[in-house]
Amino acid sequence: MRDVSRYQPQSIEITWQQAWQNAGLHETPELSGGEKGFYALSMFPYPSGNLHMGHVRNYVITDVVARVQRMRGMRVLHPMGWDAFGLPAENAAIERGVDPAQWTDRNIAAMRDQLKRLGLSIDWDREVTTCHSDYYHWTQWLFLQFLDAGLAYQKEASVNWDPVDQTVLANEQVDADGRSWRSGALVEKRKLRQWFLRITDYADRLLDDLADLKGWPERVRTMQANWIGRSRGAELHFQVVDAQGAPTGDQITVFTTRPDTVFGVSYLVLAPEHPLVTRLTSDEQRQVVEAFRHLVGLQSDQERTAEGKPKRGHSLGAWVRNPANGERIPVWIADYVLADYGTGAVMGVPAHDQRDFLFSRQYELPIRRVIVPSGSDDHAYEGGAWTGSGVLINSGRFDGLDCVEARTAITAAAEADGWGRERLQYRLRDWLISRQRYWGCPIPVVHCKSCGVVPVPADQLPVTLPEHPDLSGKGVSPLAQIRGWVEVDCPRCGGSAQRETDTMDTFICSSWYFLRYSDPTNKTLPFTRESADSWLPVDQYVGGIEHAILHLLYARFFTKVMLDRGLVGFSEPFARLLTQGMVQGLTYRNSSSGRYIAPSDVSDPSDPRDPVTGESLETFFEKMSKSKYNGVDPASVIDRYGADTARMFILFKAPPEKDLEWDDADVEGQFRFLQRIWRMVHAAVDRGLRLHAAQDAGDPSTWTAAERELRRAVHTAIGSISEDLEGDYQFNTAISELMILSHAMAQHLECSRPALACEALRTLLVLLAPFAPHLAEELWLSLEARTEADDLRASSVHRQAWPVVDPSALIRDTVSVVIQVRGKVRGSLEVPADADSATIEKLALASTIAEKWLEGQPPRRVIVVPGKLVNLVP
RNA sequence: GGGGGCAUGGCGGAAUCGGUAGACGCAGCGGACUUAAAAUCCGCAGGCCGCAAGGCUGUGGGGGUUCAAGUCCCCCUGCCCCCACCA
């Protein structure tokens, strides 16, 4: 026998979770041919071993979306998996000697258990784990597709090098000071031959298709557009000349967005890595230039690009001719010019670029203005570059042109005369996917002395990771040290060859996992085109804003490549995206020492003080993190209040895309609300109400005012909650509507006839079900909407259809109309609901409010908004 | 420096197309129940003036459009996020 005297979520929740699992309630339904299912997806987690509140928020949001869609009759795919390769497992191996595979699997098991306590309607039969060979088999297969398409290639690139441990470091293993996490050595740059994916080939499509992603937040689209960074400009060729002005045959090409300033160029600057530097440097300058290049080469990226860092450069002792005006100008190198953007060379226009201005000041290079602000004849300089618009001067036949027109005109002239052309330039670089790490997906190629790079044939996939590695954290690459794994016969010629020892960036694994869920056990393909096209694009994707750029861009890139390879029939993977805000915890900090204080060490929260020094603490909300002692463990909340309360709180406290401040008092409030519902339903049960019995509500004209009020509340709630769950998801207002409904029921339920009371109870539970699934199911059973023997798959509250509004329930006899005088509210008036404008106007003018405020004068004007207000303008 | 966003009571947040600002909740206050407390239930509550009726005022600041502005337009201030020696 159940104890029904008190709401005890702990026992209810585990019971129902098991019952649902036994009944297979969350299995993904089959789709009939050509049908598109609804795909609700959360960004899958890295299995750190600990579920945190950010996860809870993410998965609860997606779960409500999935549940509502099911109740609306959609066939829903709602899966979960693990982004399981990555550095923490490898670090654990290096530091504590544990096996990365075991460490990861243990964490997954622990997190899966924690997740299941939330009562999510996930189909666990479709779970994917990126570090298992039945998954990364297909990551490798897809890599070979990229290779085959010419979209994967190798080139030299610099890596973070730890000179003590003699190992490559990931960016995360380099601290803010540029030191190694383990050895503490200053990290250097070192060139290695590495794999890249040619994402820049897709830059235009990735940018242009953003316009179609109407279901994405504007700011994510903007961030992606900025990241791709398409800029329109020109490349201009400058002929290298000798001291006498005669061409040497070399030329330097620069990229500029301001071809209109070409007459103002007073020097050119090359990146230190530019291939022409050595050849152009004069003998007198050689020593100092080489020293400078060496110095720059030692600097880390952080050092080189630090803000406010003075620009350093050197003259090469070489000249070029400005093709626009024939002037001879010097060539420099400088650390601020990047080798891998544009052409690795820029033209210096000090008068119209602030950076060039500072550089020219520092090295006493000439400044010539070629643009004056429109309508100004002030030709003087005020210590900075003029980067705004204006009219050209000192520019030969282009004088007097507006600078925007001049961009086109000068580019056209350059093209006609052979010294330049229009060009689009992207900030986006090709994607470096090589990682010199063990715990990642092996790149499935073999290096053969006679055949070169040979892809591992598809029938020999997967290339599995060697088990139980002995990871020291030293050496170029962990896999390279495992001889027996590296040495292999060439698949093409049979000669001796070596496996590629780099593994892939984990972002590769997460760039296609959403496709694998559609066909998770396929043994011959990553997925079939049919399964992919029937579930994707993902109808609602939910995850953190921190993935706004990289993950989402890479997943879009993969999808477009797969479209081009005929693997899928759509060009965008995620139709709608919700970026949930972060969960913040109450944080105490001693502002003088900067130390964070755990809440358990604060004795009086109303006057928080440092337990050691007694100083007053500052308090604020900040993203939960271990080091700030402001985290709240989901397990402890579930232990205390149950998953339903945690779900309700997290959805109610803030709109999903905003940050959420964790507040124990508000959690209590949600628990109280669920308790109220529990008590109200059980009071109804005690009065003998049962949902299964057929009941007749009788003739509506015989209903009492309370009964009509109850029915109106029920259907108002259906309408507003349905609306809140369409378009933008407004779970917070949906829950507040549930509260309003429960208040109305508390008032009217008892004095209403059973048929109407039952309709209200039934509706309340069905509307509550997506938010608090366990409580709704439990009360559904208590009201005998189903019997314990019924098949849950048909009779569960979660299998009920979403209710529909009966418009007749919303009709009122009279409505309250506001009376305004000159736009200010002065009172209100009950009028018949069907009164027309003329009637309302008449009633308003006859009211005491009009009498008081119009002082006998007839109004000049009367505006009537039927059913809403009357505005009298005297 | 470039781009994007936000600003509403003590707090989190509501407010569709411009139409009663502050729904719902937290904290607070008052009442009922209780020997008492907790729990529960009912009620009050933007600010100022007023015994009250009521009035004035109010959505970061300033201006504008309108019968009517939290909402639309212009200017300013503050905060948050992303990118950033990107030519």
PDB file of N, CA, C and O in Angstrom, chain A residues 684-708:
ATOM      1  N   ALA A 684      -9.523  15.648  -3.390  1.00  0.00           N
ATOM      2  CA  ALA A 684     -10.536  15.279  -4.385  1.00  0.00           C
ATOM      3  C   ALA A 684     -10.757  13.767  -4.387  1.00  0.00           C
ATOM      4  O   ALA A 684     -11.892  13.287  -4.476  1.00  0.00           O
ATOM      5  N   VAL A 685      -9.653  13.022  -4.277  1.00  0.00           N
ATOM      6  CA  VAL A 685      -9.763  11.561  -4.219  1.00  0.00           C
ATOM      7  C   VAL A 685     -10.593  11.169  -2.999  1.00  0.00           C
ATOM      8  O   VAL A 685     -11.488  10.334  -3.074  1.00  0.00           O
ATOM      9  N   ASP A 686     -10.319  11.830  -1.871  1.00  0.00           N
ATOM     10  CA  ASP A 686     -11.046  11.510  -0.637  1.00  0.00           C
ATOM     11  C   ASP A 686     -12.535  11.822  -0.775  1.00  0.00           C
ATOM     12  O   ASP A 686     -13.364  11.199  -0.112  1.00  0.00           O
ATOM     13  N   ARG A 687     -12.849  12.807  -1.614  1.00  0.00           N
ATOM     14  CA  ARG A 687     -14.272  13.127  -1.821  1.00  0.00           C
ATOM     15  C   ARG A 687     -14.912  12.164  -2.812  1.00  0.00           C
ATOM     16  O   ARG A 687     -16.087  12.298  -3.119  1.00  0.00           O
ATOM     17  N   GLY A 688     -14.102  11.247  -3.348  1.00  0.00           N
ATOM     18  CA  GLY A 688     -14.667  10.234  -4.216  1.00  0.00           C
ATOM     19  C   GLY A 688     -14.556  10.519  -5.704  1.00  0.00           C
ATOM     20  O   GLY A 688     -15.115   9.798  -6.520  1.00  0.00           O
ATOM     21  N   LEU A 689     -13.863  11.578  -6.060  1.00  0.00           N
ATOM     22  CA  LEU A 689     -13.712  11.882  -7.489  1.00  0.00           C
ATOM     23  C   LEU A 689     -12.796  10.854  -8.140  1.00  0.00           C
ATOM     24  O   LEU A 689     -11.738  10.504  -7.602  1.00  0.00           O
ATOM     25  N   ARG A 690     -13.183  10.372  -9.294  1.00  0.00           N
ATOM     26  CA  ARG A 690     -12.393   9.416 -10.068  1.00  0.00           C
ATOM     27  C   ARG A 690     -12.467   9.798 -11.535  1.00  0.00           C
ATOM     28  O   ARG A 690     -13.546  10.134 -12.039  1.00  0.00           O
ATOM     29  N   LEU A 691     -11.356   9.727 -12.217  1.00  0.00           N
ATOM     30  CA  LEU A 691     -11.343  10.207 -13.603  1.00  0.00           C
ATOM     31  C   LEU A 691     -11.912   9.190 -14.593  1.00  0.00           C
ATOM     32  O   LEU A 691     -12.348   9.549 -15.672  1.00  0.00           O
ATOM     33  N   HIS A 692     -11.865   7.887 -14.236  1.00  0.00           N
ATOM     34  CA  HIS A 692     -12.265   6.898 -15.247  1.00  0.00           C
ATOM     35  C   HIS A 692     -13.780   6.853 -15.430  1.00  0.00           C
ATOM     36  O   HIS A 692     -14.266   6.461 -16.470  1.00  0.00           O
ATOM     37  N   ALA A 693     -14.517   7.253 -14.394  1.00  0.00           N
ATOM     38  CA  ALA A 693     -15.970   7.138 -14.484  1.00  0.00           C
ATOM     39  C   ALA A 693     -16.526   8.145 -15.485  1.00  0.00           C
ATOM     40  O   ALA A 693     -16.130   9.302 -15.493  1.00  0.00           O
ATOM     41  N   ALA A 694     -17.435   7.694 -16.323  1.00  0.00           N
ATOM     42  CA  ALA A 694     -18.064   8.600 -17.284  1.00  0.00           C
ATOM     43  C   ALA A 694     -18.998   9.528 -16.524  1.00  0.00           C
ATOM     44  O   ALA A 694     -19.747   9.091 -15.647  1.00  0.00           O
ATOM     45  N   GLN A 695     -18.899  10.813 -16.813  1.00  0.00           N
ATOM     46  CA  GLN A 695     -19.709  11.760 -16.060  1.00  0.00           C
ATOM     47  C   GLN A 695     -20.358  12.768 -16.995  1.00  0.00           C
ATOM     48  O   GLN A 695     -19.778  13.131 -18.012  1.00  0.00           O
ATOM     49  N   ASP A 696     -21.488  13.217 -16.613  1.00  0.00           N
ATOM     50  CA  ASP A 696     -22.231  14.174 -17.435  1.00  0.00           C
ATOM     51  C   ASP A 696     -22.221  15.525 -16.739  1.00  0.00           C
ATOM     52  O   ASP A 696     -22.611  15.634 -15.584  1.00  0.00           O
ATOM     53  N   ALA A 697     -21.733  16.535 -17.454  1.00  0.00           N
ATOM     54  CA  ALA A 697     -21.654  17.860 -16.855  1.00  0.00           C
ATOM     55  C   ALA A 697     -23.002  18.567 -16.899  1.00  0.00           C
ATOM     56  O   ALA A 697     -23.166  19.634 -16.314  1.00  0.00           O
ATOM     57  N   GLY A 698     -23.959  17.997 -17.601  1.00  0.00           N
ATOM     58  CA  GLY A 698     -25.279  18.603 -17.658  1.00  0.00           C
ATOM     59  C   GLY A 698     -25.331  19.814 -18.576  1.00  0.00           C
ATOM     60  O   GLY A 698     -24.347  20.161 -19.235  1.00  0.00           O
ATOM     61  N   ASP A 699     -26.463  20.447 -18.614  1.00  0.00           N
ATOM     62  CA  ASP A 699     -26.680  21.610 -19.478  1.00  0.00           C
ATOM     63  C   ASP A 699     -25.878  22.809 -18.959  1.00  0.00           C
ATOM     64  O   ASP A 699     -26.049  23.204 -17.802  1.00  0.00           O
ATOM     65  N   PRO A 700     -25.011  23.404 -19.799  1.00  0.00           N
ATOM     66  CA  PRO A 700     -24.186  24.540 -19.352  1.00  0.00           C
ATOM     67  C   PRO A 700     -25.014  25.663 -18.740  1.00  0.00           C
ATOM     68  O   PRO A 700     -24.519  26.390 -17.880  1.00  0.00           O
ATOM     69  N   SER A 701     -26.276  25.804 -19.161  1.00  0.00           N
ATOM     70  CA  SER A 701     -27.068  26.916 -18.618  1.00  0.00           C
ATOM     71  C   SER A 701     -27.396  26.685 -17.148  1.00  0.00           C
ATOM     72  O   SER A 701     -27.803  27.611 -16.449  1.00  0.00           O
ATOM     73  N   THR A 702     -27.217  25.441 -16.681  1.00  0.00           N
ATOM     74  CA  THR A 702     -27.505  25.171 -15.272  1.00  0.00           C
ATOM     75  C   THR A 702     -26.269  25.322 -14.392  1.00  0.00           C
ATOM     76  O   THR A 702     -26.350  25.171 -13.180  1.00  0.00           O
ATOM     77  N   TRP A 703     -25.107  25.624 -14.993  1.00  0.00           N
ATOM     78  CA  TRP A 703     -23.884  25.727 -14.198  1.00  0.00           C
ATOM     79  C   TRP A 703     -23.912  26.950 -13.307  1.00  0.00           C
ATOM     80  O   TRP A 703     -24.383  28.022 -13.713  1.00  0.00           O
ATOM     81  N   THR A 704     -23.352  26.790 -12.135  1.00  0.00           N
ATOM     82  CA  THR A 704     -23.255  27.928 -11.228  1.00  0.00           C
ATOM     83  C   THR A 704     -22.112  28.842 -11.680  1.00  0.00           C
ATOM     84  O   THR A 704     -21.290  28.469 -12.522  1.00  0.00           O
ATOM     85  N   ALA A 705     -22.075  30.033 -11.085  1.00  0.00           N
ATOM     86  CA  ALA A 705     -21.007  30.978 -11.409  1.00  0.00           C
ATOM     87  C   ALA A 705     -19.647  30.365 -11.093  1.00  0.00           C
ATOM     88  O   ALA A 705     -18.684  30.510 -11.849  1.00  0.00           O
ATOM     89  N   ALA A 706     -19.554  29.654  -9.968  1.00  0.00           N
ATOM     90  CA  ALA A 706     -18.286  29.032  -9.588  1.00  0.00           C
ATOM     91  C   ALA A 706     -17.871  27.994 -10.628  1.00  0.00           C
ATOM     92  O   ALA A 706     -16.699  27.882 -10.987  1.00  0.00           O
ATOM     93  N   GLU A 707     -18.847  27.250 -11.125  1.00  0.00           N
ATOM     94  CA  GLU A 707     -18.540  26.223 -12.124  1.00  0.00           C
ATOM     95  C   GLU A 707     -18.057  26.844 -13.431  1.00  0.00           C
ATOM     96  O   GLU A 707     -17.113  26.362 -14.059  1.00  0.00           O
ATOM     97  N   ARG A 708     -18.706  27.926 -13.819  1.00  0.00           N
ATOM     98  CA  ARG A 708     -18.260  28.604 -15.047  1.00  0.00           C
ATOM     99  C   ARG A 708     -16.864  29.185 -14.851  1.00  0.00           C
ATOM    100  O   ARG A 708     -16.018  29.141 -15.735  1.00  0.00           O
TER     101      ARG A 708
END
